[in-house]
PDB file of C-alpha atoms in Angstrom:
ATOM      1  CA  UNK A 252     124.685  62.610-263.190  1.00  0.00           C
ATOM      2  CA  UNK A 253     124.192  62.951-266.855  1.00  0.00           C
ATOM      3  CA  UNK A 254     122.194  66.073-268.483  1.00  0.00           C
ATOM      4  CA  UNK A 255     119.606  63.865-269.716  1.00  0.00           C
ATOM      5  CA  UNK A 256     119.306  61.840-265.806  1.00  0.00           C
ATOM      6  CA  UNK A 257     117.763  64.523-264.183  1.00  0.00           C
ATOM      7  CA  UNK A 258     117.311  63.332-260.241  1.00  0.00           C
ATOM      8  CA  UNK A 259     113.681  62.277-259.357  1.00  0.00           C
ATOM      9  CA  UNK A 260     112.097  64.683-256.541  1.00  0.00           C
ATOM     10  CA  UNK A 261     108.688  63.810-255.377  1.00  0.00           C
ATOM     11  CA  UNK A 262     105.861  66.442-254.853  1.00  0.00           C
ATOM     12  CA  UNK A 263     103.596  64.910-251.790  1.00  0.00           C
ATOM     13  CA  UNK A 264     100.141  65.458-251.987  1.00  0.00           C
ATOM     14  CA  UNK A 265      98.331  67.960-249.740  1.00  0.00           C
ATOM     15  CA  UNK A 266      95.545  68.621-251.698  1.00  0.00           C
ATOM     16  CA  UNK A 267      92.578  66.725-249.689  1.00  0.00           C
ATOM     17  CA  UNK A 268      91.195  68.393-246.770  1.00  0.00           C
ATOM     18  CA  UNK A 269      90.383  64.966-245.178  1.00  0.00           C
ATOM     19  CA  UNK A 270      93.549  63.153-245.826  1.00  0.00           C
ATOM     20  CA  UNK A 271      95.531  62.050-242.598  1.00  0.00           C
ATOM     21  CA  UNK A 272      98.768  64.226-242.485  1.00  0.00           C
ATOM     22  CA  UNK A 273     100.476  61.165-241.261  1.00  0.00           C
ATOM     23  CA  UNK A 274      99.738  59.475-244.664  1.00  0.00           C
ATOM     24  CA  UNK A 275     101.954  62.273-246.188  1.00  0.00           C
ATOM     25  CA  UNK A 276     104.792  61.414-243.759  1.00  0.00           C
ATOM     26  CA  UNK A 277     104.476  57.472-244.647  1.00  0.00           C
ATOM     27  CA  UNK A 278     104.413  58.660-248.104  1.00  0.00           C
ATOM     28  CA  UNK A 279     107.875  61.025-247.693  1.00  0.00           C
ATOM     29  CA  UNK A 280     109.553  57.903-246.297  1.00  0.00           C
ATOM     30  CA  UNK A 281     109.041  55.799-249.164  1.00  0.00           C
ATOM     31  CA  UNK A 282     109.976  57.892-251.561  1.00  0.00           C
ATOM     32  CA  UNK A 283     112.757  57.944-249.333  1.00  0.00           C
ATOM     33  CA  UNK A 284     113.302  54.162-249.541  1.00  0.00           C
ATOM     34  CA  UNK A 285     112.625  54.705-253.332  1.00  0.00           C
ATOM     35  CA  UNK A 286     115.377  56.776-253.737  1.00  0.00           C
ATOM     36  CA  UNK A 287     113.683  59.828-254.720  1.00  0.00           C
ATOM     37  CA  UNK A 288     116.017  63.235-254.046  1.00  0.00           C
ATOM     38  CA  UNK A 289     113.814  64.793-252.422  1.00  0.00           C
ATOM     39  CA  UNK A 290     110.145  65.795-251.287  1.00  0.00           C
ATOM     40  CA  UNK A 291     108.013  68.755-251.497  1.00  0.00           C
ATOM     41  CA  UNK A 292     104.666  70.361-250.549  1.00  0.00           C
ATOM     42  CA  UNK A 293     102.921  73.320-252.027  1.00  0.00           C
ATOM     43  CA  UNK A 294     101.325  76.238-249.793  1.00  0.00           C
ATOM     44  CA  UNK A 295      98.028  77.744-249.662  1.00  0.00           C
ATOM     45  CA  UNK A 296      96.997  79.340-246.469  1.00  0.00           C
ATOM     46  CA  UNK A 297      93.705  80.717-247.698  1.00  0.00           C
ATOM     47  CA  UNK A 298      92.301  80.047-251.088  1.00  0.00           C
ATOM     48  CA  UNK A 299      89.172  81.134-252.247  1.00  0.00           C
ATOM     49  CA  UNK A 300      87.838  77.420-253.359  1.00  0.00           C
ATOM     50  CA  UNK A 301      88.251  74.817-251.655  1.00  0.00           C
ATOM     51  CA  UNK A 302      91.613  72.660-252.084  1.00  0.00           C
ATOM     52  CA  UNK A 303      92.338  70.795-254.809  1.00  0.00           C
ATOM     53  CA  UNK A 304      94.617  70.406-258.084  1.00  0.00           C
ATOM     54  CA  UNK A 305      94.407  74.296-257.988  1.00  0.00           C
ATOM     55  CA  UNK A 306      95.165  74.875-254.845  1.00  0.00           C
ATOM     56  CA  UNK A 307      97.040  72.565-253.103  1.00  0.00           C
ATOM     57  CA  UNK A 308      98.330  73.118-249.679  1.00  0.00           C
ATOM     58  CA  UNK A 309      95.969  71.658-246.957  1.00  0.00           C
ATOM     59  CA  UNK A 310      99.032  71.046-244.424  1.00  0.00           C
ATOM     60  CA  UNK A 311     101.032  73.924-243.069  1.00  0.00           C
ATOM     61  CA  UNK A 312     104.115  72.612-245.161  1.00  0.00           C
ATOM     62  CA  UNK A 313     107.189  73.460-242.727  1.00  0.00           C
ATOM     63  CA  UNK A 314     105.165  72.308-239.502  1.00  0.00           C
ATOM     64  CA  UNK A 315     104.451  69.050-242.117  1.00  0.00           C
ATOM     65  CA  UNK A 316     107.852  68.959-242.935  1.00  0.00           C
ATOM     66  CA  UNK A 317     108.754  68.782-239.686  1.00  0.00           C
ATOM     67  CA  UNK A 318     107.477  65.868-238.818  1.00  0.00           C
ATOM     68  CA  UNK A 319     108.522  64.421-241.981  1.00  0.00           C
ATOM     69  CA  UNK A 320     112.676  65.143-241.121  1.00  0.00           C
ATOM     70  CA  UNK A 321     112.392  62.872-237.910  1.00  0.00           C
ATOM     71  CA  UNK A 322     110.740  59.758-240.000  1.00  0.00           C
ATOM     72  CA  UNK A 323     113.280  60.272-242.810  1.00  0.00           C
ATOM     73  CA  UNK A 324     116.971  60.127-242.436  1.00  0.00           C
ATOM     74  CA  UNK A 325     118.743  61.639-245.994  1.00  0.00           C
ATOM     75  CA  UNK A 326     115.886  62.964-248.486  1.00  0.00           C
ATOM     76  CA  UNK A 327     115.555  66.870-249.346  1.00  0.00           C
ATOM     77  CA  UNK A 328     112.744  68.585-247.420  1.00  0.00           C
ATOM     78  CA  UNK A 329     111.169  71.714-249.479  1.00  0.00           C
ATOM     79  CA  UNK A 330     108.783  73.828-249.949  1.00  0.00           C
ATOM     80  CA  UNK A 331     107.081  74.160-253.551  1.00  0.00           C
ATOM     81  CA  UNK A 332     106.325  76.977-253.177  1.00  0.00           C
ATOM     82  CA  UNK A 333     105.621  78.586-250.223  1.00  0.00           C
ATOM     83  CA  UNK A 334     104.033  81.918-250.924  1.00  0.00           C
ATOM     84  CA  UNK A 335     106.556  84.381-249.755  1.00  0.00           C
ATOM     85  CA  UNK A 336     104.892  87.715-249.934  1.00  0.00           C
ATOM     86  CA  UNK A 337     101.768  86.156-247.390  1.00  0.00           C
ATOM     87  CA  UNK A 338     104.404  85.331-244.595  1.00  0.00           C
ATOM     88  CA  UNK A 339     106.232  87.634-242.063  1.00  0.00           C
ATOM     89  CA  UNK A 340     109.976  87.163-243.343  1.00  0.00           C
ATOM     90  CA  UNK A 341     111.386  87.247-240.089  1.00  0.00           C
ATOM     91  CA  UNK A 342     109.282  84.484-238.583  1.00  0.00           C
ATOM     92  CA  UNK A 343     109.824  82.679-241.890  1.00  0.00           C
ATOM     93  CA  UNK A 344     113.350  83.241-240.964  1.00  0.00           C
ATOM     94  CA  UNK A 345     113.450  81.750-237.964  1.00  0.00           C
ATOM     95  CA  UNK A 346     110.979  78.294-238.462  1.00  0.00           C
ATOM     96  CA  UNK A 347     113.523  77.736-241.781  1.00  0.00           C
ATOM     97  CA  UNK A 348     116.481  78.046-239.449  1.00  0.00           C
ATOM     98  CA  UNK A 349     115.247  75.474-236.664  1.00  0.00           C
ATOM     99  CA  UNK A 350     114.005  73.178-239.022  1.00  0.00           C
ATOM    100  CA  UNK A 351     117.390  73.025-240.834  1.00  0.00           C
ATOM    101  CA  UNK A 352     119.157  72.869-237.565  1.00  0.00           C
ATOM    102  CA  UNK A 353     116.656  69.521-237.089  1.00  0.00           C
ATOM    103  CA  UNK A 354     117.962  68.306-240.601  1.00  0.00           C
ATOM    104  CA  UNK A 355     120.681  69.361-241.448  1.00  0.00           C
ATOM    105  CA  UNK A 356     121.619  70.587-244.808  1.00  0.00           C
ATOM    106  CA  UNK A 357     118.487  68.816-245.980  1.00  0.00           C
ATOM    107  CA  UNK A 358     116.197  71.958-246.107  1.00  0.00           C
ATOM    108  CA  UNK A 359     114.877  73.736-249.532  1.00  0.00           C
ATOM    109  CA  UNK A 360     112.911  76.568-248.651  1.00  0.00           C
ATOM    110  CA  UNK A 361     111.201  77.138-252.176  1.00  0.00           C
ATOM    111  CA  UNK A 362     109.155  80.300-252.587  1.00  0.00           C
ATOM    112  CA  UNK A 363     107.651  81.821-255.078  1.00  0.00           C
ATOM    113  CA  UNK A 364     104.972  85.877-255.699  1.00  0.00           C
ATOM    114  CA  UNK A 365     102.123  84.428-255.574  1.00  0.00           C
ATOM    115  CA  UNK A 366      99.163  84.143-258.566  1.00  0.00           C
ATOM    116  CA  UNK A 367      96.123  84.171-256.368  1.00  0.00           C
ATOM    117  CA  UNK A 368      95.069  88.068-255.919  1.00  0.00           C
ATOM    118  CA  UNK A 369      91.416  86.758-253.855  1.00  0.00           C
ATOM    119  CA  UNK A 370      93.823  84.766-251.354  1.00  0.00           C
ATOM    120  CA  UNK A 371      95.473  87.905-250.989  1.00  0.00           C
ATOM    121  CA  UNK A 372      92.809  90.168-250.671  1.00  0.00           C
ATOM    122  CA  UNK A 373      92.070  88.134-247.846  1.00  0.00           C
ATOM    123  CA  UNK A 374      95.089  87.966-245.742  1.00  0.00           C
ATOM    124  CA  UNK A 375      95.195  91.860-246.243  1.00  0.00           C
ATOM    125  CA  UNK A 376      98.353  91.949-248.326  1.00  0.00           C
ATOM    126  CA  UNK A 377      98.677  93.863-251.394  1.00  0.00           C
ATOM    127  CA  UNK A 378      98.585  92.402-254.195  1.00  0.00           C
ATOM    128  CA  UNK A 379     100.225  94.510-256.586  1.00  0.00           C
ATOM    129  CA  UNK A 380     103.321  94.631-254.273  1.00  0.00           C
ATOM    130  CA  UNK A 381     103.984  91.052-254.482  1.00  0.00           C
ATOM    131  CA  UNK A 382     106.816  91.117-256.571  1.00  0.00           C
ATOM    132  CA  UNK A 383     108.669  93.566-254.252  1.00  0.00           C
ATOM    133  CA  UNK A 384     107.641  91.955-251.065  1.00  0.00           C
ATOM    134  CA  UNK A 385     109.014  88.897-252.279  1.00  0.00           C
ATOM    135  CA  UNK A 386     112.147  90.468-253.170  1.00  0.00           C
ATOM    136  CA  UNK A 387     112.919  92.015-249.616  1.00  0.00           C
ATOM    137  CA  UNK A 388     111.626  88.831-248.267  1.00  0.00           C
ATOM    138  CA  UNK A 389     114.318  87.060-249.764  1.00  0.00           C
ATOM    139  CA  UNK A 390     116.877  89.698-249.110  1.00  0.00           C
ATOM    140  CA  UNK A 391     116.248  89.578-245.380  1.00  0.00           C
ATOM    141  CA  UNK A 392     116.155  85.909-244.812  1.00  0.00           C
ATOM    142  CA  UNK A 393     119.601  85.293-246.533  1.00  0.00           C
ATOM    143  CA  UNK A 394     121.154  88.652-244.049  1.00  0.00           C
ATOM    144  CA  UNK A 395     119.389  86.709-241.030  1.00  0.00           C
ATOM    145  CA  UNK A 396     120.781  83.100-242.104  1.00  0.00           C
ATOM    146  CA  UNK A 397     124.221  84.514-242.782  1.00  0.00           C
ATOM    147  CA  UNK A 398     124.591  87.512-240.680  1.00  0.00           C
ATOM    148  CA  UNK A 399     122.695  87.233-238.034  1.00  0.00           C
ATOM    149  CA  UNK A 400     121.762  90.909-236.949  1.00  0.00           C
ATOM    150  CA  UNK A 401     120.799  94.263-237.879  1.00  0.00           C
ATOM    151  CA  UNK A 402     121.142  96.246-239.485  1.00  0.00           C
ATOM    152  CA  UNK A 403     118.977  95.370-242.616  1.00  0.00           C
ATOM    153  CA  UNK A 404     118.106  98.890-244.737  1.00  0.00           C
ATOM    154  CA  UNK A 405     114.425  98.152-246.440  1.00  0.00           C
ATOM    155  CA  UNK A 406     111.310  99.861-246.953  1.00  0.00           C
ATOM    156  CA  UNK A 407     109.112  97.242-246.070  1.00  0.00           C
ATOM    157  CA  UNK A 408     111.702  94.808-243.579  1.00  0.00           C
ATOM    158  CA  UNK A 409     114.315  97.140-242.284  1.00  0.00           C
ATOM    159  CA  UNK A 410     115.846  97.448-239.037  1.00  0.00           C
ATOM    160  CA  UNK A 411     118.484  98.586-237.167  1.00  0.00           C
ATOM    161  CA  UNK A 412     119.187  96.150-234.035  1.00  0.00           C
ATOM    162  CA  UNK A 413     118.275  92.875-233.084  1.00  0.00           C
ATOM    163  CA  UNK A 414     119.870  89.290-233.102  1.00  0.00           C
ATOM    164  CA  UNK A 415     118.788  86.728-234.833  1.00  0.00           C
ATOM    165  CA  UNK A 416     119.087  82.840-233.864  1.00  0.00           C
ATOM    166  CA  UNK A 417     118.909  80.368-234.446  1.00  0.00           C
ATOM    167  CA  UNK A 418     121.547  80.209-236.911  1.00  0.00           C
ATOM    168  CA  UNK A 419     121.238  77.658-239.812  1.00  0.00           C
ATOM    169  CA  UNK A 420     124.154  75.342-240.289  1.00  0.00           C
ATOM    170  CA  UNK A 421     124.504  76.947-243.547  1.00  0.00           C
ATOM    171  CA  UNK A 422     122.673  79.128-245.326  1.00  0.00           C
ATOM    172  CA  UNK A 423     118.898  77.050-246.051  1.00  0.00           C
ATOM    173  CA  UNK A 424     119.475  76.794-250.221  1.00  0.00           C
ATOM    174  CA  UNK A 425     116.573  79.257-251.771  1.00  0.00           C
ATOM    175  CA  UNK A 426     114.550  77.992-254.748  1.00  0.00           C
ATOM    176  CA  UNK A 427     112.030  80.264-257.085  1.00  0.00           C
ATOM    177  CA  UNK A 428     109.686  79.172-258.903  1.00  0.00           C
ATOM    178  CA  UNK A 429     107.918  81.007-262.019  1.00  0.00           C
ATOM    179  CA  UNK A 430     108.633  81.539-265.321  1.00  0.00           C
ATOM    180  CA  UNK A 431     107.654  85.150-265.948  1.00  0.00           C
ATOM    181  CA  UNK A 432     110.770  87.417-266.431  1.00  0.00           C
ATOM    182  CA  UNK A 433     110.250  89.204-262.676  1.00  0.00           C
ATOM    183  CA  UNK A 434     110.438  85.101-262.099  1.00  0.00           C
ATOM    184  CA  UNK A 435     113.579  84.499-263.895  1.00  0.00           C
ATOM    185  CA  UNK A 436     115.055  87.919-262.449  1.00  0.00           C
ATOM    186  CA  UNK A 437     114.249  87.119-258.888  1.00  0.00           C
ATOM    187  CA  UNK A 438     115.823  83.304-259.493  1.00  0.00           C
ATOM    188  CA  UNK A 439     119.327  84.893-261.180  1.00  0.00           C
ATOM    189  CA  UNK A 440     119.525  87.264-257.912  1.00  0.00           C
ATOM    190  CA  UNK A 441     118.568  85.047-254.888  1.00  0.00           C
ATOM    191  CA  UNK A 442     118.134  81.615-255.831  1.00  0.00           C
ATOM    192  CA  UNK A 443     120.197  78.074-255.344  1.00  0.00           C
ATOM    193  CA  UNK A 444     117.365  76.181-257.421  1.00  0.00           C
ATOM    194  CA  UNK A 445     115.068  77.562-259.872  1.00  0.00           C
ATOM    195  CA  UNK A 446     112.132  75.404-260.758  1.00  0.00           C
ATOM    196  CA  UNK A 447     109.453  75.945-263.898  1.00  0.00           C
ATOM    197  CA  UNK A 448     105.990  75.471-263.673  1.00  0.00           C
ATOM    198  CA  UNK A 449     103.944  72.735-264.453  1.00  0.00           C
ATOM    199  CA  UNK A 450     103.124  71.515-268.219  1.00  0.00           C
ATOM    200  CA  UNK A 451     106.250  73.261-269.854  1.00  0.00           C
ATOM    201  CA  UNK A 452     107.751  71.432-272.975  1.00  0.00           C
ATOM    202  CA  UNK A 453     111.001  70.841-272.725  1.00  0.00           C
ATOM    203  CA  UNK A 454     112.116  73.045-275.584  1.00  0.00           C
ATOM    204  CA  UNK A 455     111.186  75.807-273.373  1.00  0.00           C
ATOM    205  CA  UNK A 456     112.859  74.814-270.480  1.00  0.00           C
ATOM    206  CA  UNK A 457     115.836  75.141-272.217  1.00  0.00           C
ATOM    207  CA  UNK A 458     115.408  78.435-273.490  1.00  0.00           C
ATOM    208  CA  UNK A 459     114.526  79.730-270.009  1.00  0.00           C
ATOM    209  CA  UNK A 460     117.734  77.721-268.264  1.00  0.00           C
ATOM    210  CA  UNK A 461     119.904  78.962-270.726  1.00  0.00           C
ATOM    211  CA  UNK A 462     118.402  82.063-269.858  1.00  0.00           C
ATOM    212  CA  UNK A 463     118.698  81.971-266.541  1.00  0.00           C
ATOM    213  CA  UNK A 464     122.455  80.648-266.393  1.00  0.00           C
ATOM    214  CA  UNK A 465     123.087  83.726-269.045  1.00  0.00           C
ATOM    215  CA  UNK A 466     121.510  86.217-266.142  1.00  0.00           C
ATOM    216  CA  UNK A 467     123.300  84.692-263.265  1.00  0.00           C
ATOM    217  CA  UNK A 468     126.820  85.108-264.735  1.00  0.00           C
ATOM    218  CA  UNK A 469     128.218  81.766-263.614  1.00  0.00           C
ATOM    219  CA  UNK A 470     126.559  81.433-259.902  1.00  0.00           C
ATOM    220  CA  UNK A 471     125.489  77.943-260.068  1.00  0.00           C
ATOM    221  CA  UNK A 472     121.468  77.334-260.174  1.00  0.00           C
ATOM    222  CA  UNK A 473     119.960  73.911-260.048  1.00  0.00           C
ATOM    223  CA  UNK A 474     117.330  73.721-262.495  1.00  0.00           C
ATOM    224  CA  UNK A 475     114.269  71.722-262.295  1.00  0.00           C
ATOM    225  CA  UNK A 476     110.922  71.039-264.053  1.00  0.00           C
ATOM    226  CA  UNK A 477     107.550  69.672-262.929  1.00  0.00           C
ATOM    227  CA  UNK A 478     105.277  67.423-264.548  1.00  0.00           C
ATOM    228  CA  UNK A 479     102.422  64.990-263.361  1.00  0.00           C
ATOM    229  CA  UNK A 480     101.741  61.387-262.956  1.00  0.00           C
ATOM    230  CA  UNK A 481      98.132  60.831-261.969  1.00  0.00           C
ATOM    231  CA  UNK A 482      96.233  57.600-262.045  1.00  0.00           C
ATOM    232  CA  UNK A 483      95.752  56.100-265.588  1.00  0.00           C
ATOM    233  CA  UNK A 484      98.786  57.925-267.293  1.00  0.00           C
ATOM    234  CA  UNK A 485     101.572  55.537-268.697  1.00  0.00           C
ATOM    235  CA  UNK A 486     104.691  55.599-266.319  1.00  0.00           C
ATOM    236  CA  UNK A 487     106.468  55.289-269.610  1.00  0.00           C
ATOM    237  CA  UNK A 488     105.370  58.400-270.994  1.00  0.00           C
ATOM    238  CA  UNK A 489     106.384  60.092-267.788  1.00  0.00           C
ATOM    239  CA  UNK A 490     109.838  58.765-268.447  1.00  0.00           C
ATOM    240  CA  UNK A 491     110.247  60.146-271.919  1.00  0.00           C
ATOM    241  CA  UNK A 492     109.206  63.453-270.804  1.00  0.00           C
ATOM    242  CA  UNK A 493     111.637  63.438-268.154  1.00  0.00           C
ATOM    243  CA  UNK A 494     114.487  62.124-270.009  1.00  0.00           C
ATOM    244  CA  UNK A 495     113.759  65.136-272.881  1.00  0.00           C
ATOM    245  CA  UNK A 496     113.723  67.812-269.721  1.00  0.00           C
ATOM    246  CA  UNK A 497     117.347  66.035-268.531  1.00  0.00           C
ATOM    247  CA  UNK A 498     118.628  66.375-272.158  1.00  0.00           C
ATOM    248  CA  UNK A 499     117.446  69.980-272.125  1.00  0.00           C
ATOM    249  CA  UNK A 500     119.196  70.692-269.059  1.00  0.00           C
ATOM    250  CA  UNK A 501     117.245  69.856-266.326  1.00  0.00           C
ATOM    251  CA  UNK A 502     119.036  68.550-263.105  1.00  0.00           C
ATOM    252  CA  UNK A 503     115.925  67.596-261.180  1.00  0.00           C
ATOM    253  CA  UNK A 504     112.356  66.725-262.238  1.00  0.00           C
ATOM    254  CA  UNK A 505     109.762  67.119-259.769  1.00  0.00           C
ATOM    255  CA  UNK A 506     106.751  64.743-259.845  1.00  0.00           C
ATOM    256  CA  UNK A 507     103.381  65.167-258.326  1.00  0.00           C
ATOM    257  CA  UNK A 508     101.589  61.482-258.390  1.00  0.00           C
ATOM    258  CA  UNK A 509      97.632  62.823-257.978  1.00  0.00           C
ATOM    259  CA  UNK A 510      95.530  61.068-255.747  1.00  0.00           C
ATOM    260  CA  UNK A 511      96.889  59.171-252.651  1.00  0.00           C
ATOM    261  CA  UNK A 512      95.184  56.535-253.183  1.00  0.00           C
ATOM    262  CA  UNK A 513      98.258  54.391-255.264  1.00  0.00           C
ATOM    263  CA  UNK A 514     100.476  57.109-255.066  1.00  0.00           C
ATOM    264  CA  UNK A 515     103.110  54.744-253.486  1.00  0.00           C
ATOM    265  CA  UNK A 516     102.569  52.346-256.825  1.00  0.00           C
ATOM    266  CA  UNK A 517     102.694  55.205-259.311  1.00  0.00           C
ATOM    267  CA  UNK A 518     106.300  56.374-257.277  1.00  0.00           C
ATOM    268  CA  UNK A 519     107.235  52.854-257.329  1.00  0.00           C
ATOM    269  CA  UNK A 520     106.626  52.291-260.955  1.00  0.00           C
ATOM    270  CA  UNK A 521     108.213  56.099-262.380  1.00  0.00           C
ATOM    271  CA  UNK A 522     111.234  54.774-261.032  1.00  0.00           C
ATOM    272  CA  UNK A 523     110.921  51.535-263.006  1.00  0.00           C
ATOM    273  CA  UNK A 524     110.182  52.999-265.804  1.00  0.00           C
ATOM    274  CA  UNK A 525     113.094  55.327-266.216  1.00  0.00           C
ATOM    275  CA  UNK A 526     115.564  52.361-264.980  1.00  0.00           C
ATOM    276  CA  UNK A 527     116.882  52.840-261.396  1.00  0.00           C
TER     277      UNK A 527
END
């Protein structure tokens, strides 16, 4: 794949309290059929509005995902991004692991510190210990995906004995999201995929990739953007902007379509307009 054809993933949309969870599966599988790399859904387990653009989320994304690895048979299944520091690690752990065992080497558990401090205050987390939660979080997982016992030495997530199981059939790739520098930090350490937030230009992106690859000392990260294409925006447009992120060194461009309602036509017609 060229720099400047980034692959096409597809963010689903969970953002409608009232929408059928098995339209999001329908929708997975023709993305699928569309050839899109792979599909993702965004996490919110308690916001302090209801859902929407802002907080998207309605589904519990790996139960959702789930379901969406026995109607599919090849696409990517991830998370983007599942709020790290709001979830026990070790049970996190363990649903990651059995879902990759269900689809194997098709699992993307993205993650990412969290923004929301309300949503926090209300799961009883602390907020200004986000960025280190999310750290140890990560920490832990990879020791219980590739070793597979204690012990683990932390201050929040240590332990001494225990197994873990089941084990993945390799290690489930990790993706961050954010660009703050803690973001870009966290992403050099821990991460397989890094992916930007929404709206950045793609000048940017390259700054912060090169960035990235510059921190990470030659440990390959896959790089993505994200960028929308609700109703009444021009396909074509879309296409541009993802063919400048590919020549700034994106290798994946995420896409979240808006509404469901034609979000199978505006999938359909992305692909058309950027020729595959």
């Amino acid at each position: 794949m060229s720099a400047a054809s980034p692959a096409l993933y597809a963010v689903l949309p969970a953002e409608h309290a009232d929408l059928d969870p098995r339209t999001v599966v329908d929708l997975a599988r023709r993305a699928e059929d569309l050839g899109y790399g792979a599909v993702w859904l965004p996490d919110h387990p308690l916001p302090p509005a209801g859902y929407s653009d802002t907080y998207g989320g309605v589904f519990e994304p790996l139960v959702l995902l789930t379901a969406i690895a026995g109607a599919t048979r090849s696409v990517r299944l991830g998370t983007s991004v599942l709020i790290l520091p709001l979830r026990d690690p070790f049970l996190l752990a363990k649903q990651a692991a059995t879902l990759e065992r269900l689809a194997p080497g098709r699992l993307v558990l993205g993650v990412g510190a969290g923004w929301e401090e309300a949503e926090f205050t209300a799961l009883g987390v602390d907020f200004a210990d986000r960025g280190g939660r999310t750290d140890e979080a990560l920490a832990l997982i990879r020791h219980l995906h590739t070793v597979g016992r204690g012990p683990f030495e932390g201050p929040r997530f240590g332990f001494e004995t225990g197994v873990f199981a089941p084990a993945p059939t390799a290690p489930v790739p990790l993706l961050v999201g954010g660009i703050s520098a803690a973001a870009l930090r966290r992403a050099a350490r821990h991460s397989d995929v890094w992916q930007a937030v929404p709206g950045i230009t793609a000048e940017r992106f390259g700054a912060l990739a090169a960035a990235l690859r510059e921190r990470a000392a030659g440990r390959p990260i896959e790089t993505g953007a994200r960028l929308s294409l609700p109703a009444g925006r021009d396909p074509r447009d879309a296409a541009e902007e993802i063919a400048a992120l590919g020549a700034a060194g994106a290798d994946h461009v995420s896409v979240w379509f808006g509404s469901p309602d034609g979000y199978a036509d505006r999938m359909a017609a992305l692909v058309r307009a950027v020729g595959r």
